[in-house]
Coordinates of C-alpha atoms in Angstrom, one line a residue:
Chain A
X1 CA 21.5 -13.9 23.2
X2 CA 18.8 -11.3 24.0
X3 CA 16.3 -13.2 22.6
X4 CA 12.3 -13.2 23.8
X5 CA 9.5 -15.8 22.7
X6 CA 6.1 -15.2 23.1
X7 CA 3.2 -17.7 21.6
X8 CA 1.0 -16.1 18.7
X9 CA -2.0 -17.5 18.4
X10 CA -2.5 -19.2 15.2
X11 CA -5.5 -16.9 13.6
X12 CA -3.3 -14.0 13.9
X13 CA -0.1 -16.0 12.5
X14 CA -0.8 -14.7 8.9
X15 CA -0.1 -11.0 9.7
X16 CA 3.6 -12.0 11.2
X17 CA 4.4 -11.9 7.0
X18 CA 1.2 -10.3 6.3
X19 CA 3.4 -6.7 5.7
X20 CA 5.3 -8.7 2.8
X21 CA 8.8 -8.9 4.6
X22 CA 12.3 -10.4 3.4
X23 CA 12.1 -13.9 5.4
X24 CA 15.1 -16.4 6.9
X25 CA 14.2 -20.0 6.2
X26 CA 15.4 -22.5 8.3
X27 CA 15.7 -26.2 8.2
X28 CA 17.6 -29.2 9.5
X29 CA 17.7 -33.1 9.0
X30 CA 20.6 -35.6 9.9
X31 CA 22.1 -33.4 12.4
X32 CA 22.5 -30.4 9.7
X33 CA 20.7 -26.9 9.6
X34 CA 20.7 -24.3 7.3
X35 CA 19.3 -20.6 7.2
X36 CA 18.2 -18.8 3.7
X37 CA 17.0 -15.3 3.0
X38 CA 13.8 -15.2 0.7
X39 CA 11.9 -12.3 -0.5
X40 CA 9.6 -14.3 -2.1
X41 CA 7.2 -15.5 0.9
X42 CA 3.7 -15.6 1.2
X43 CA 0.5 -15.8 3.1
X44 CA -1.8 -18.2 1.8
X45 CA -4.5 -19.0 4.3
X46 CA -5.9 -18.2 7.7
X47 CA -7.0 -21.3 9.2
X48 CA -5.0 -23.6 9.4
X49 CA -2.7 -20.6 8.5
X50 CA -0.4 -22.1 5.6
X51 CA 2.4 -20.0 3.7
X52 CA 4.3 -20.3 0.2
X53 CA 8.3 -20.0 0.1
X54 CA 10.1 -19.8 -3.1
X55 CA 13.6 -22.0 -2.5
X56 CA 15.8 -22.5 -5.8
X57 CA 16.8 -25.6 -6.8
X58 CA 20.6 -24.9 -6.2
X59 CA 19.9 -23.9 -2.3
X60 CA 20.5 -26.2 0.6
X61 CA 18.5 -25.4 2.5
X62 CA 15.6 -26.8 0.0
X63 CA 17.4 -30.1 0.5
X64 CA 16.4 -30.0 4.1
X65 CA 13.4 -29.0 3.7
X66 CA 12.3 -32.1 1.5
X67 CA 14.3 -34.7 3.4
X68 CA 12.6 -33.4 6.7
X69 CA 9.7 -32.7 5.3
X70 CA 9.6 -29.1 8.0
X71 CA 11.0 -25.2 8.1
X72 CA 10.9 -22.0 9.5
X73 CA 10.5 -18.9 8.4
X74 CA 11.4 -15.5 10.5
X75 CA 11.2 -12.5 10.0
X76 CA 14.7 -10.3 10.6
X77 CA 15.0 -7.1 11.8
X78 CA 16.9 -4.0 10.9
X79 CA 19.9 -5.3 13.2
X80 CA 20.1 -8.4 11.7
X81 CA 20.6 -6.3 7.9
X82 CA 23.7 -7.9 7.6
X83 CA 22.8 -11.8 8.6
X84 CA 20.2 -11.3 6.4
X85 CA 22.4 -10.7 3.0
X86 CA 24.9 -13.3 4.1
X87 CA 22.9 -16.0 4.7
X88 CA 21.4 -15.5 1.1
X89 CA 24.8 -14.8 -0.6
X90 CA 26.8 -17.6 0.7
X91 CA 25.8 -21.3 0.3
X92 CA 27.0 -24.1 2.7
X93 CA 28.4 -26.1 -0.2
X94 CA 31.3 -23.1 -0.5
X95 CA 31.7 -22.7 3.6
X96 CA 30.6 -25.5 5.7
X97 CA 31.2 -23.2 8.8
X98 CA 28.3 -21.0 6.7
X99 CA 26.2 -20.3 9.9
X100 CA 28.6 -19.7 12.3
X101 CA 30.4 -16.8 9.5
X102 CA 27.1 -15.6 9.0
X103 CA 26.6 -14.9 12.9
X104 CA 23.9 -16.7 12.8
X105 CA 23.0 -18.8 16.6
X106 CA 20.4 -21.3 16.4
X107 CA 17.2 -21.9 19.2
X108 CA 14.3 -24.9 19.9
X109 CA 11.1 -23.5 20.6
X110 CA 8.2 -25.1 22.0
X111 CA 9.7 -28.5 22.6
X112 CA 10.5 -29.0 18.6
X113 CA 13.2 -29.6 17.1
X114 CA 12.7 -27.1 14.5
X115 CA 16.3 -24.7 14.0
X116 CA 15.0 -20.7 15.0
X117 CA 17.2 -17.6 14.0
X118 CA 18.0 -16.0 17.4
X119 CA 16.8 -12.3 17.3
X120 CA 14.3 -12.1 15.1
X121 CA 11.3 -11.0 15.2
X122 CA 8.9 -13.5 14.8
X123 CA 8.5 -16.9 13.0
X124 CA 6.6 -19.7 12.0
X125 CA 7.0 -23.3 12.2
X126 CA 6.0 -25.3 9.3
X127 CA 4.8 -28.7 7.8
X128 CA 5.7 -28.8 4.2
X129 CA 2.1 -30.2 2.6
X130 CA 3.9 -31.8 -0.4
X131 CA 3.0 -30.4 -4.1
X132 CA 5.7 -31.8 -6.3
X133 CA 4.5 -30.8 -9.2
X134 CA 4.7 -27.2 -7.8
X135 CA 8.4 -28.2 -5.7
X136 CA 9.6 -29.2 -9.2
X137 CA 7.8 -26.5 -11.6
X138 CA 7.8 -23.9 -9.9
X139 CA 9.7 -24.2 -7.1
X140 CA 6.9 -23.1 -4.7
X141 CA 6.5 -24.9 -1.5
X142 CA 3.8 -24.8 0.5
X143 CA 3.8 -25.2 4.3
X144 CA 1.0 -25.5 7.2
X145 CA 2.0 -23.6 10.1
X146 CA 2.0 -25.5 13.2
X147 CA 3.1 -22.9 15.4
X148 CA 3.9 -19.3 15.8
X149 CA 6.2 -17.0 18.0
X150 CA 6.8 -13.4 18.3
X151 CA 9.2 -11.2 20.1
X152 CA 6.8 -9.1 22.4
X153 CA 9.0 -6.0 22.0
X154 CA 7.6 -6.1 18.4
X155 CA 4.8 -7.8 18.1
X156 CA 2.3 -8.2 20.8
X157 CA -1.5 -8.8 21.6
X158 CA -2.0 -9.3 17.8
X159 CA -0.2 -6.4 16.2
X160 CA 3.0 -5.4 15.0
X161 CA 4.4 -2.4 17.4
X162 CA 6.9 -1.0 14.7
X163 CA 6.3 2.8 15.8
X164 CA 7.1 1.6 19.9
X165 CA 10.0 -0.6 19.3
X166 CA 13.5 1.2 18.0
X167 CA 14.2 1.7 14.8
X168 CA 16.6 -1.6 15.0
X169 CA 12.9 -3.7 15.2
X170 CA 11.8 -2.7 11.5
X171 CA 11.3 -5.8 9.2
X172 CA 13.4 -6.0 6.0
X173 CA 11.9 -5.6 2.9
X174 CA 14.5 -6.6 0.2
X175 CA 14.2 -5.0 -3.6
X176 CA 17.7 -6.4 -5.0
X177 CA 21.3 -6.9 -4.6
X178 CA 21.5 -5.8 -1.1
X179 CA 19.1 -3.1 -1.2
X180 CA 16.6 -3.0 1.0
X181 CA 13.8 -0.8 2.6
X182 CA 12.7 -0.9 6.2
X183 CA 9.0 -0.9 7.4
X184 CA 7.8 2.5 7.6
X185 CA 5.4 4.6 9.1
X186 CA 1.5 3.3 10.1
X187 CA -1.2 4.3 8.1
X188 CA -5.3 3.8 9.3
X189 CA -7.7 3.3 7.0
X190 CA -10.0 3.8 9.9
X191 CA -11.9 0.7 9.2
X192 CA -13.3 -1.7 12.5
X193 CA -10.2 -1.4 15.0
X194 CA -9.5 -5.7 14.6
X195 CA -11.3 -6.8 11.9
X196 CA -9.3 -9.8 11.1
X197 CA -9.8 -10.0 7.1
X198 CA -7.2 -8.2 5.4
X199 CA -8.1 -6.6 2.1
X200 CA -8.5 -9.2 0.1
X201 CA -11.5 -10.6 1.3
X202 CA -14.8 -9.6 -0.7
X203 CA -14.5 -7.8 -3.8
Chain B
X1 CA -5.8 12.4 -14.0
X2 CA -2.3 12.5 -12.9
X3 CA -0.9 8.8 -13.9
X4 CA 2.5 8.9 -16.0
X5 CA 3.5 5.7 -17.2
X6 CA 6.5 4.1 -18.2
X7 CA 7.9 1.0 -19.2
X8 CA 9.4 -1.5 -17.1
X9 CA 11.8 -4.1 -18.8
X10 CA 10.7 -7.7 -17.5
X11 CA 14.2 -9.0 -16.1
X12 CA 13.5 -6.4 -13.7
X13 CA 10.0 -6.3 -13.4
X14 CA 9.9 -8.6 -10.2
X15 CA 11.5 -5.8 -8.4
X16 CA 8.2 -3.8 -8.3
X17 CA 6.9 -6.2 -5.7
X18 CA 10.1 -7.7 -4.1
X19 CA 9.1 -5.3 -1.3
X20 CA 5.9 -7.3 -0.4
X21 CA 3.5 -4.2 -0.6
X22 CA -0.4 -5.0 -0.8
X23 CA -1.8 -4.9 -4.4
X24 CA -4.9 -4.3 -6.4
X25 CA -5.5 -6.9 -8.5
X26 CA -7.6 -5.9 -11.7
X27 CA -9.5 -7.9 -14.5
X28 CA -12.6 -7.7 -16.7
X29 CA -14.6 -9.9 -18.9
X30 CA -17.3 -9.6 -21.5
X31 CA -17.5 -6.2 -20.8
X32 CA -17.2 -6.2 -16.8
X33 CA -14.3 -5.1 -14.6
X34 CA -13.2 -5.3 -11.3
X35 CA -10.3 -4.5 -8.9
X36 CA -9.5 -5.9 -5.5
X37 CA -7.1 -5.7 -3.1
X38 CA -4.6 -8.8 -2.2
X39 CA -2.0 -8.8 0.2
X40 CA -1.3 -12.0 -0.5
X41 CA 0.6 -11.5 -4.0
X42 CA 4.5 -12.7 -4.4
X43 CA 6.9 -12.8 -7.3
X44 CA 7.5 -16.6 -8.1
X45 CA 10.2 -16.7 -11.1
X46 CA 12.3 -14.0 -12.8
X47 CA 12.7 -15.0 -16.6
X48 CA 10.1 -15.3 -17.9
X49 CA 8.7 -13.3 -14.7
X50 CA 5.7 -15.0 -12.9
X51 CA 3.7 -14.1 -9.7
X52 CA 1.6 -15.7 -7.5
X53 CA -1.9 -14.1 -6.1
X54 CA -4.2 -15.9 -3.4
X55 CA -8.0 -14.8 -4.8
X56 CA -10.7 -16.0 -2.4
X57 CA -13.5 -18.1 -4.3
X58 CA -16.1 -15.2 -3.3
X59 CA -15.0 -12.4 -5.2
X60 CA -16.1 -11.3 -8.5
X61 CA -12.8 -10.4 -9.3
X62 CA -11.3 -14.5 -9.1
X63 CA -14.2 -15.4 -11.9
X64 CA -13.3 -12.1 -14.0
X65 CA -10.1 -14.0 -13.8
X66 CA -11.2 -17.6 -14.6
X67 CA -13.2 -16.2 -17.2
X68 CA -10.6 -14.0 -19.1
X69 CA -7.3 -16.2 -18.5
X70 CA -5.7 -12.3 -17.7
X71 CA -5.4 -10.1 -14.7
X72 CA -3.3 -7.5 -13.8
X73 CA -1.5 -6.7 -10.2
X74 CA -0.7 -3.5 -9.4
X75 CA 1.2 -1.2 -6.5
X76 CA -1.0 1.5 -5.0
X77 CA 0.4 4.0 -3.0
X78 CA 0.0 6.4 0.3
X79 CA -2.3 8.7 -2.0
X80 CA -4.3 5.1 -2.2
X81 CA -5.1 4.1 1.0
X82 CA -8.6 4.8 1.2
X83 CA -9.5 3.7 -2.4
X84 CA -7.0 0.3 -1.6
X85 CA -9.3 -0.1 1.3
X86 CA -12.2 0.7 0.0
X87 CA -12.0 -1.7 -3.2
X88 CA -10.9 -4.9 -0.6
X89 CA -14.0 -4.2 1.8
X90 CA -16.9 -4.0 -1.1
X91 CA -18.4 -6.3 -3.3
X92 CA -19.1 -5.7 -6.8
X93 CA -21.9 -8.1 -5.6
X94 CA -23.4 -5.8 -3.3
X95 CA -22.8 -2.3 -5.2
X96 CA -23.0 -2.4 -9.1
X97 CA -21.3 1.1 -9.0
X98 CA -18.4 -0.2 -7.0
X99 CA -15.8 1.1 -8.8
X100 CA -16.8 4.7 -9.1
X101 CA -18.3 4.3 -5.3
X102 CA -14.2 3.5 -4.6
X103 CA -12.8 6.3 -6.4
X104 CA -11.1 3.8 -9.2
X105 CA -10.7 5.0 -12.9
X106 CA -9.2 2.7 -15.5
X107 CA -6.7 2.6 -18.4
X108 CA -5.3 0.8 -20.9
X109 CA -1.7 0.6 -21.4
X110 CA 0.9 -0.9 -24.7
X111 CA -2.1 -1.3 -26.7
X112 CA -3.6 -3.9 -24.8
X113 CA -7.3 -4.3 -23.1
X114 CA -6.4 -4.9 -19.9
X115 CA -7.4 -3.2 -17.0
X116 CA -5.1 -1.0 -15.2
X117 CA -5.8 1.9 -12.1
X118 CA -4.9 5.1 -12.6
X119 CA -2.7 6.5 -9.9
X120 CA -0.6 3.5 -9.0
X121 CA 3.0 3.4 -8.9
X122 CA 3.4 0.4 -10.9
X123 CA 1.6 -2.5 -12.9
X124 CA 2.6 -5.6 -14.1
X125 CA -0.1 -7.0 -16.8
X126 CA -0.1 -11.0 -16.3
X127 CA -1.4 -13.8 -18.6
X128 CA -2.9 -16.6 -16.5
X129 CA -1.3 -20.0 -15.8
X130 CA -4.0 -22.4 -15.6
X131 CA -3.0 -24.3 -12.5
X132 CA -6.7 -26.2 -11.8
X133 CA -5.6 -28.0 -8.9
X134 CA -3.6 -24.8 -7.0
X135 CA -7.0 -22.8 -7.5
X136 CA -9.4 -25.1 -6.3
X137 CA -7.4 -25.9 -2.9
X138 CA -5.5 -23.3 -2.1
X139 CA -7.3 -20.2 -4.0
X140 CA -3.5 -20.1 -5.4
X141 CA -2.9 -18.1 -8.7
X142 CA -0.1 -18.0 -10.8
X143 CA 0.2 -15.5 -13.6
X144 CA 3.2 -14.8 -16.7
X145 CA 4.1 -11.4 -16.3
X146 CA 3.7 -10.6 -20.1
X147 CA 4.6 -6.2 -19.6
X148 CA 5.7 -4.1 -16.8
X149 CA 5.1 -0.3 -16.5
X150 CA 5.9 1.7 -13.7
X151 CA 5.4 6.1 -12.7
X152 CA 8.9 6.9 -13.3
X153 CA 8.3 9.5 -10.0
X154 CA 9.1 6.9 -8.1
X155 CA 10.5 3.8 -9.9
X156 CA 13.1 4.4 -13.0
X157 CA 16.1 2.7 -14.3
X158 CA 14.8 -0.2 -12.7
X159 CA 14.8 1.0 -8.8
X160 CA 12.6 2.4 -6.7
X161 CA 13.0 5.8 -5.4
X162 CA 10.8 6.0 -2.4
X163 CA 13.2 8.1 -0.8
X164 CA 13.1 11.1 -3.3
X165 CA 10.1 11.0 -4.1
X166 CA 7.3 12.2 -1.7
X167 CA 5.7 10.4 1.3
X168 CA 2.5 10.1 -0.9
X169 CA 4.0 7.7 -2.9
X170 CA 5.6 5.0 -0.5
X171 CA 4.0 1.7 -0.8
X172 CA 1.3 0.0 1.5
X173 CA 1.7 -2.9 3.5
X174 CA -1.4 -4.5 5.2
X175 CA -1.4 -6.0 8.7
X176 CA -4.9 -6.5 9.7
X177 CA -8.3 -4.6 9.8
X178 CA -7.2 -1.7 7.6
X179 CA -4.2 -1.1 9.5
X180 CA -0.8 -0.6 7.1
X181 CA 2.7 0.2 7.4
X182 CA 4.5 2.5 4.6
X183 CA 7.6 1.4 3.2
X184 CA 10.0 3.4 5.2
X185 CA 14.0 4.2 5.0
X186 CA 16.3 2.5 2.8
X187 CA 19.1 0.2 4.1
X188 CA 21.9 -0.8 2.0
X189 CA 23.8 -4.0 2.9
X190 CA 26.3 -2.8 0.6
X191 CA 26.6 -5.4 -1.3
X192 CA 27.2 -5.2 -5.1
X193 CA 25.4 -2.1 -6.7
X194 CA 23.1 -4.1 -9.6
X195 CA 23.3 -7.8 -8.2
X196 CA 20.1 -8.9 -10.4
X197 CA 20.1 -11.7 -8.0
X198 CA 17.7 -11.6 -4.5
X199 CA 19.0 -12.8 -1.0
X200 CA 17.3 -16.1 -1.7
X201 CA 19.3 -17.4 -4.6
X202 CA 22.5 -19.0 -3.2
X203 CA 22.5 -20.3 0.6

């Protein structure tokens, strides 16, 4: 599989999601992995950089995740459209050869053990920190993100190279039921070339 | 000024940030208001809708928030960029006039006292969940959407319609430093045409 791994460093991890893509989480314990689709992942600190992930209680995947106490999340490209709905419309509890129908292929990075998505983009490697009152309420789990990885085609020297890269390199950004838009054009708001708070800083 | 305004219902009301584009997060208090941007905003739950928003513990806007248990998130577009900017990178702390200094001009909406910007493409007016312990360590917010109201040029019957309407309106998405991505081309997975479901709700 034509996949390439760089190291991100982890200041600049946050703006692998920071663009609000449709994510893959991954996760494995026992000797079984799983891979989700999530819209609803987050940024939620810089250093350590930590992220939220929504998983339903009916998913999985969220089983790994609390048995192993780790996940992934990656970010898909345009290619990978089609991955990316499967994985999030068909559960492993209704096809235990899920992955392998979904055309999914699994990689170790870094010396983990940590399942990555072949051909994504990017992703991040997480700890879970454990909230259960928001695992249970709200099903929001939080992870610390250990490390970071980016396909230099698309992401390189800090910065997302969407207008470089083929159209087939946009992130997914999922609305519903299967529709989704890809990343689009850049805009400058000609502030300081790599200022590295993103908007929501003062105010 | 130009803002048309219709409602959204809230079963679909998470759809106007499904995409992941940076938001301007509004509130006021004892007479005061205040907008900021937030990149770091995410749908958490569909019925009754909730989001999440990450509001550093320097801005004025997080104790407009604390103060008035309400704050409002909404979707600024292309047309928005410098004022989106603009409002993230200054401090009502530093510049009293802020909001005029930013170009912002506010409404109400459904008979309610809330804050909203003029221009956006879409608001969703939120009722605060006091969550003590998420917003002390993690700066985490969640909010109730309580109404939903959208500019039916570009969202109506609950979808967005980026693609007919013009480039002005696309969404932002923040990377780093002032640098965004529009949302760009729509890609169908053709899956079914109204699934109310996202990709992360079997799997």
């Amino acid at each position: 599989m034509d996949t390439h791994i760089a190291p991100v460093e982890l200041a600049k991890a946050y703006r692998l999601i920071n663009h609000g893509p449709t994510v893959l989480v991954s996760a494995s314990h026992d000797g079984v992995a799983n891979v989700m689709a999530a819209a609803w992942a987050c940024a939620l600190d810089f250093a350590p950089p930590k992220v939220t992930v929504v998983l339903d209680k009916s998913t999985r995947t969220r089983a790994l995740v609390e048995a192993s106490g780790r996940f992934v999340l990656q970010v898909p490209t345009a290619r990978q459209l089609r991955l990316t709905q499967a994985v999030g419309n068909t559960s492993m509890a209704d096809d235990a050869d899920k992955l392998r129908n979904c055309g999914v292929t699994l990689f170790q990075a870094g010396g983990g053990a940590d399942p990555l998505v072949e051909g994504c983009a990017a992703w991040l490697v997480c700890r879970l920190v454990s909230e259960p009152h928001n695992q249970q309420a709200y099903d929001l789990f939080i992870g610390e993100v250990e490390s970071a990885w980016a396909d230099p085609r698309v992401f390189a020297n800090g910065h997302w190279r969407f207008e470089e890269a083929g159209p087939e390199w946009r992130s997914l950004h999922h609305v519903a039921g299967g529709h989704y838009y890809a990343i689009g054009a850049p805009l400058s708001a000609h502030a300081e070339e790599d200022a590295t708070s993103p908007p929501s800083s003062p105010a």
